């Protein structure tokens, strides 16, 4: 059974850097084809894809946030870390991490973590 | 970026109704289209991947079709637990963009 869980601060101040950790079980990020992605959702709004890291350490980012994001993996700990710099109140959202299965040619996310709400406020 | 446009944005329907949600991509994405269901306060749940493949455990009343730029999600006979918000997502190229969502409400 694959599970993921997000952890990190619930409140950050404007201009600070957010660090979120996704701790997973049931799969390995050493397995060819596997990836972990991050997606966020402001309250009452749509899902927004942020970043993904693949088994081979290939990393892709949302172009609109590229300069502020960094994604890394620690396969020994089964963790993926997302950092977002220069936080703004507009970044207030629930942040999800999700598993991208080893399915050749298709990119989808299943399952997802429960999500963690991050509020940006002074 | 590939833009994903869903229609309608909201939909009222009754239990037992057949419902269709559409998703259009701003450029061709072959069959790299996925559908998720999200209930309030919960994480999204994968329903359909690769445009028409039903995820394991998802009821067969859900189906997907389409290729290129136009896709549909169909629920053949709405059940009370199907009232939720539905999102399409393209997996063709990063950024893996989502549609704006379709909220399915009880009539």
Short mmCIF file of C-alpha atoms in Angstrom, two decimals:
data_model
loop_
_atom_site.label_atom_id
_atom_site.label_comp_id
_atom_site.label_asym_id
_atom_site.label_seq_id
_atom_site.Cartn_x
_atom_site.Cartn_y
_atom_site.Cartn_z
CA UNK A 1 0.00 0.00 0.00
CA UNK A 2 1.37 3.38 -1.02
CA UNK A 3 0.99 6.28 1.39
CA UNK A 4 2.32 9.81 1.43
CA UNK A 5 2.18 12.46 4.11
CA UNK A 6 3.12 16.12 3.97
CA UNK A 7 4.70 17.94 6.89
CA UNK A 8 5.93 21.43 7.53
CA UNK A 9 4.94 24.74 9.09
CA UNK A 10 1.32 25.76 9.11
CA UNK A 11 2.16 29.46 9.30
CA UNK A 12 4.93 31.40 7.58
CA UNK A 13 5.59 35.10 7.34
CA UNK A 14 5.76 37.00 4.07
CA UNK A 15 9.23 36.86 2.44
CA UNK A 16 10.16 33.73 4.41
CA UNK A 17 11.09 30.42 2.81
CA UNK A 18 8.70 27.48 3.09
CA UNK A 19 10.09 23.97 3.45
CA UNK A 20 7.69 21.07 3.07
CA UNK A 21 8.56 17.40 3.44
CA UNK A 22 6.72 14.52 1.81
CA UNK A 23 7.36 11.23 3.60
CA UNK A 24 6.20 8.18 1.70
CA UNK A 25 6.03 4.43 1.99
CA UNK A 26 5.12 1.55 -0.28
CA UNK A 27 7.41 2.49 -3.15
CA UNK A 28 10.98 3.53 -3.84
CA UNK A 29 12.19 6.60 -5.69
CA UNK A 30 15.03 4.42 -6.93
CA UNK A 31 12.57 2.50 -9.12
CA UNK A 32 12.74 3.39 -12.79
CA UNK A 33 9.80 5.50 -13.90
CA UNK A 34 8.59 6.55 -10.47
CA UNK A 35 8.20 10.19 -9.46
CA UNK A 36 6.74 12.39 -6.74
CA UNK A 37 4.97 15.63 -7.48
CA UNK A 38 3.70 18.62 -5.54
CA UNK A 39 0.37 20.29 -6.17
CA UNK A 40 -1.33 23.10 -4.26
CA UNK A 41 -4.87 24.39 -3.90
CA UNK A 42 -5.97 27.72 -2.44
CA UNK A 43 -9.22 27.46 -0.52
CA UNK A 44 -12.15 27.20 -2.91
CA UNK A 45 -9.93 27.28 -5.99
CA UNK A 46 -8.49 24.89 -8.52
CA UNK A 47 -5.49 22.60 -8.27
CA UNK A 48 -2.15 24.02 -9.37
CA UNK A 49 0.76 21.75 -10.31
CA UNK A 50 4.06 22.94 -8.81
CA UNK A 51 6.89 20.49 -9.36
CA UNK A 52 7.92 16.88 -9.90
CA UNK A 53 11.08 14.88 -9.24
CA UNK A 54 11.77 11.63 -11.08
CA UNK A 55 13.68 8.51 -10.05
CA UNK A 56 16.71 9.66 -12.08
CA UNK A 57 16.74 13.05 -10.27
CA UNK A 58 15.23 14.88 -13.24
CA UNK A 59 13.33 17.86 -11.87
CA UNK A 60 10.61 19.95 -13.49
CA UNK A 61 8.94 23.08 -12.20
CA UNK A 62 5.95 25.28 -12.92
CA UNK A 63 7.34 28.05 -15.14
CA UNK A 64 5.44 30.71 -13.20
CA UNK A 65 7.12 29.64 -9.94
CA UNK A 66 10.37 28.22 -11.29
CA UNK A 67 12.60 30.87 -9.74
CA UNK A 68 11.14 30.25 -6.28
CA UNK A 69 10.96 26.46 -6.15
CA UNK A 70 13.42 23.70 -5.45
CA UNK A 71 12.64 19.99 -5.15
CA UNK A 72 14.99 17.34 -3.80
CA UNK A 73 14.80 13.71 -2.78
CA UNK A 74 16.37 11.59 -0.08
CA UNK A 75 15.83 8.01 -1.15
CA UNK A 76 17.35 6.62 2.05
CA UNK A 77 14.67 8.38 4.08
CA UNK A 78 11.86 7.97 1.53
CA UNK A 79 11.37 11.72 1.50
CA UNK A 80 10.91 14.49 -1.02
CA UNK A 81 11.42 18.10 0.03
CA UNK A 82 9.93 21.17 -1.64
CA UNK A 83 11.22 24.63 -0.82
CA UNK A 84 9.51 27.82 -1.91
CA UNK A 85 11.23 31.14 -1.35
CA UNK A 86 9.83 34.61 -0.84
CA UNK A 87 6.43 33.48 0.39
CA UNK A 88 3.47 35.80 -0.17
CA UNK A 89 -0.10 35.75 1.20
CA UNK A 90 -1.17 34.59 -2.28
CA UNK A 91 0.74 31.37 -1.60
CA UNK A 92 -1.71 30.45 1.16
CA UNK A 93 -3.03 27.04 0.15
CA UNK A 94 -3.22 23.36 0.91
CA UNK A 95 -0.09 21.69 -0.42
CA UNK A 96 -0.25 18.08 -1.58
CA UNK A 97 2.41 15.61 -2.57
CA UNK A 98 1.48 12.70 -4.79
CA UNK A 99 2.95 9.53 -6.30
CA UNK A 100 3.48 9.25 -10.04
CA UNK A 101 3.33 5.56 -10.89
CA UNK A 102 5.75 3.70 -13.11
CA UNK A 103 3.56 3.77 -16.22
CA UNK A 104 5.45 4.36 -19.42
CA UNK A 105 4.26 7.31 -21.42
CA UNK A 106 1.65 8.60 -19.01
CA UNK A 107 1.90 11.05 -16.17
CA UNK A 108 -0.75 11.00 -13.48
CA UNK A 109 -0.80 11.13 -9.70
CA UNK A 110 -2.05 8.36 -7.48
CA UNK A 111 -2.33 8.31 -4.58
CA UNK A 112 -2.09 11.73 -2.96
CA UNK A 113 -1.14 12.72 0.54
CA UNK A 114 -3.76 14.20 2.83
CA UNK A 115 -2.43 17.71 2.24
CA UNK A 116 -1.10 20.35 4.59
CA UNK A 117 -2.53 23.84 4.93
CA UNK A 118 0.04 26.61 4.81
CA UNK A 119 -1.00 30.14 5.72
CA UNK A 120 1.17 33.11 4.84
CA UNK A 121 0.56 36.01 7.17
CA UNK A 122 2.52 38.44 9.26
CA UNK B 1 1.97 25.86 -21.06
CA UNK B 2 -0.91 23.68 -22.18
CA UNK B 3 -4.17 25.22 -20.99
CA UNK B 4 -6.99 22.93 -19.89
CA UNK B 5 -10.56 24.23 -20.07
CA UNK B 6 -13.41 22.34 -18.44
CA UNK B 7 -17.10 22.82 -19.03
CA UNK B 8 -19.38 23.37 -17.40
CA UNK B 9 -17.91 24.99 -14.30
CA UNK B 10 -20.85 23.72 -12.29
CA UNK B 11 -23.64 21.30 -12.92
CA UNK B 12 -26.82 20.38 -11.08
CA UNK B 13 -28.11 16.86 -11.51
CA UNK B 14 -30.22 14.23 -9.80
CA UNK B 15 -29.43 10.75 -8.57
CA UNK B 16 -29.71 8.39 -11.51
CA UNK B 17 -28.90 11.02 -14.13
CA UNK B 18 -26.28 10.53 -16.82
CA UNK B 19 -23.73 13.32 -16.64
CA UNK B 20 -20.96 14.40 -18.98
CA UNK B 21 -18.10 16.79 -18.23
CA UNK B 22 -15.85 18.00 -21.00
CA UNK B 23 -12.21 19.07 -20.99
CA UNK B 24 -10.41 20.78 -23.85
CA UNK B 25 -6.65 21.14 -24.21
CA UNK B 26 -5.11 24.16 -25.89
CA UNK B 27 -3.00 21.83 -28.04
CA UNK B 28 -3.00 18.16 -28.87
CA UNK B 29 -2.08 15.87 -25.98
CA UNK B 30 -2.79 12.46 -27.54
CA UNK B 31 -4.49 10.48 -24.75
CA UNK B 32 -2.45 11.94 -21.87
CA UNK B 33 -5.51 13.09 -19.96
CA UNK B 34 -6.50 12.18 -16.42
CA UNK B 35 -9.61 12.77 -14.32
CA UNK B 36 -9.79 13.24 -10.55
CA UNK B 37 -12.64 13.49 -8.09
CA UNK B 38 -12.32 15.71 -5.04
CA UNK B 39 -14.70 15.87 -2.10
CA UNK B 40 -14.67 18.78 0.37
CA UNK B 41 -11.70 18.69 2.72
CA UNK B 42 -10.18 15.66 0.99
CA UNK B 43 -7.32 15.08 -1.42
CA UNK B 44 -8.15 14.41 -5.07
CA UNK B 45 -8.71 10.79 -6.07
CA UNK B 46 -7.74 9.41 -9.47
CA UNK B 47 -10.68 8.12 -11.50
CA UNK B 48 -9.44 7.80 -15.08
CA UNK B 49 -5.95 7.88 -16.58
CA UNK B 50 -4.77 7.83 -20.18
CA UNK B 51 -8.13 9.30 -21.21
CA UNK B 52 -10.13 6.09 -20.87
CA UNK B 53 -8.45 3.69 -18.43
CA UNK B 54 -10.46 3.16 -15.27
CA UNK B 55 -8.32 3.24 -12.14
CA UNK B 56 -8.56 0.10 -10.02
CA UNK B 57 -11.37 0.29 -7.49
CA UNK B 58 -13.29 3.02 -9.32
CA UNK B 59 -16.92 2.09 -10.10
CA UNK B 60 -17.67 1.19 -13.70
CA UNK B 61 -20.29 3.94 -13.97
CA UNK B 62 -17.34 6.28 -14.55
CA UNK B 63 -15.88 6.34 -18.04
CA UNK B 64 -13.62 8.57 -20.07
CA UNK B 65 -13.09 9.14 -23.76
CA UNK B 66 -11.30 11.40 -26.21
CA UNK B 67 -7.96 12.08 -27.76
CA UNK B 68 -6.09 15.04 -29.17
CA UNK B 69 -7.74 18.11 -27.66
CA UNK B 70 -11.25 17.05 -26.62
CA UNK B 71 -12.10 14.73 -23.76
CA UNK B 72 -15.14 13.70 -21.77
CA UNK B 73 -15.85 12.18 -18.39
CA UNK B 74 -19.19 10.42 -18.16
CA UNK B 75 -21.02 9.16 -15.11
CA UNK B 76 -23.68 6.78 -16.36
CA UNK B 77 -26.01 6.86 -13.36
CA UNK B 78 -25.25 9.37 -10.63
CA UNK B 79 -25.02 8.07 -7.10
CA UNK B 80 -25.23 10.21 -3.96
CA UNK B 81 -21.50 9.77 -3.32
CA UNK B 82 -20.64 11.21 -6.76
CA UNK B 83 -21.52 14.76 -5.83
CA UNK B 84 -18.06 16.35 -5.77
CA UNK B 85 -15.71 18.46 -7.85
CA UNK B 86 -14.02 16.91 -10.88
CA UNK B 87 -10.71 17.99 -12.40
CA UNK B 88 -8.97 17.05 -15.61
CA UNK B 89 -5.17 17.11 -15.83
CA UNK B 90 -2.86 16.74 -18.80
CA UNK B 91 0.19 14.54 -18.40
CA UNK B 92 1.59 15.16 -21.86
CA UNK B 93 4.16 17.76 -20.99
CA UNK B 94 5.27 19.69 -17.93
CA UNK B 95 3.81 21.76 -16.41
CA UNK B 96 1.14 19.11 -15.84
CA UNK B 97 -1.75 21.57 -15.86
CA UNK B 98 -5.20 21.05 -14.38
CA UNK B 99 -8.56 22.29 -15.53
CA UNK B 100 -10.45 24.75 -13.37
CA UNK B 101 -12.80 22.10 -12.05
CA UNK B 102 -16.46 21.14 -12.45
CA UNK B 103 -18.60 21.19 -9.33
CA UNK B 104 -21.36 18.60 -9.48
CA UNK B 105 -24.25 19.53 -7.22
CA UNK B 106 -27.47 17.83 -6.23
CA UNK B 107 -30.55 19.19 -7.99
#
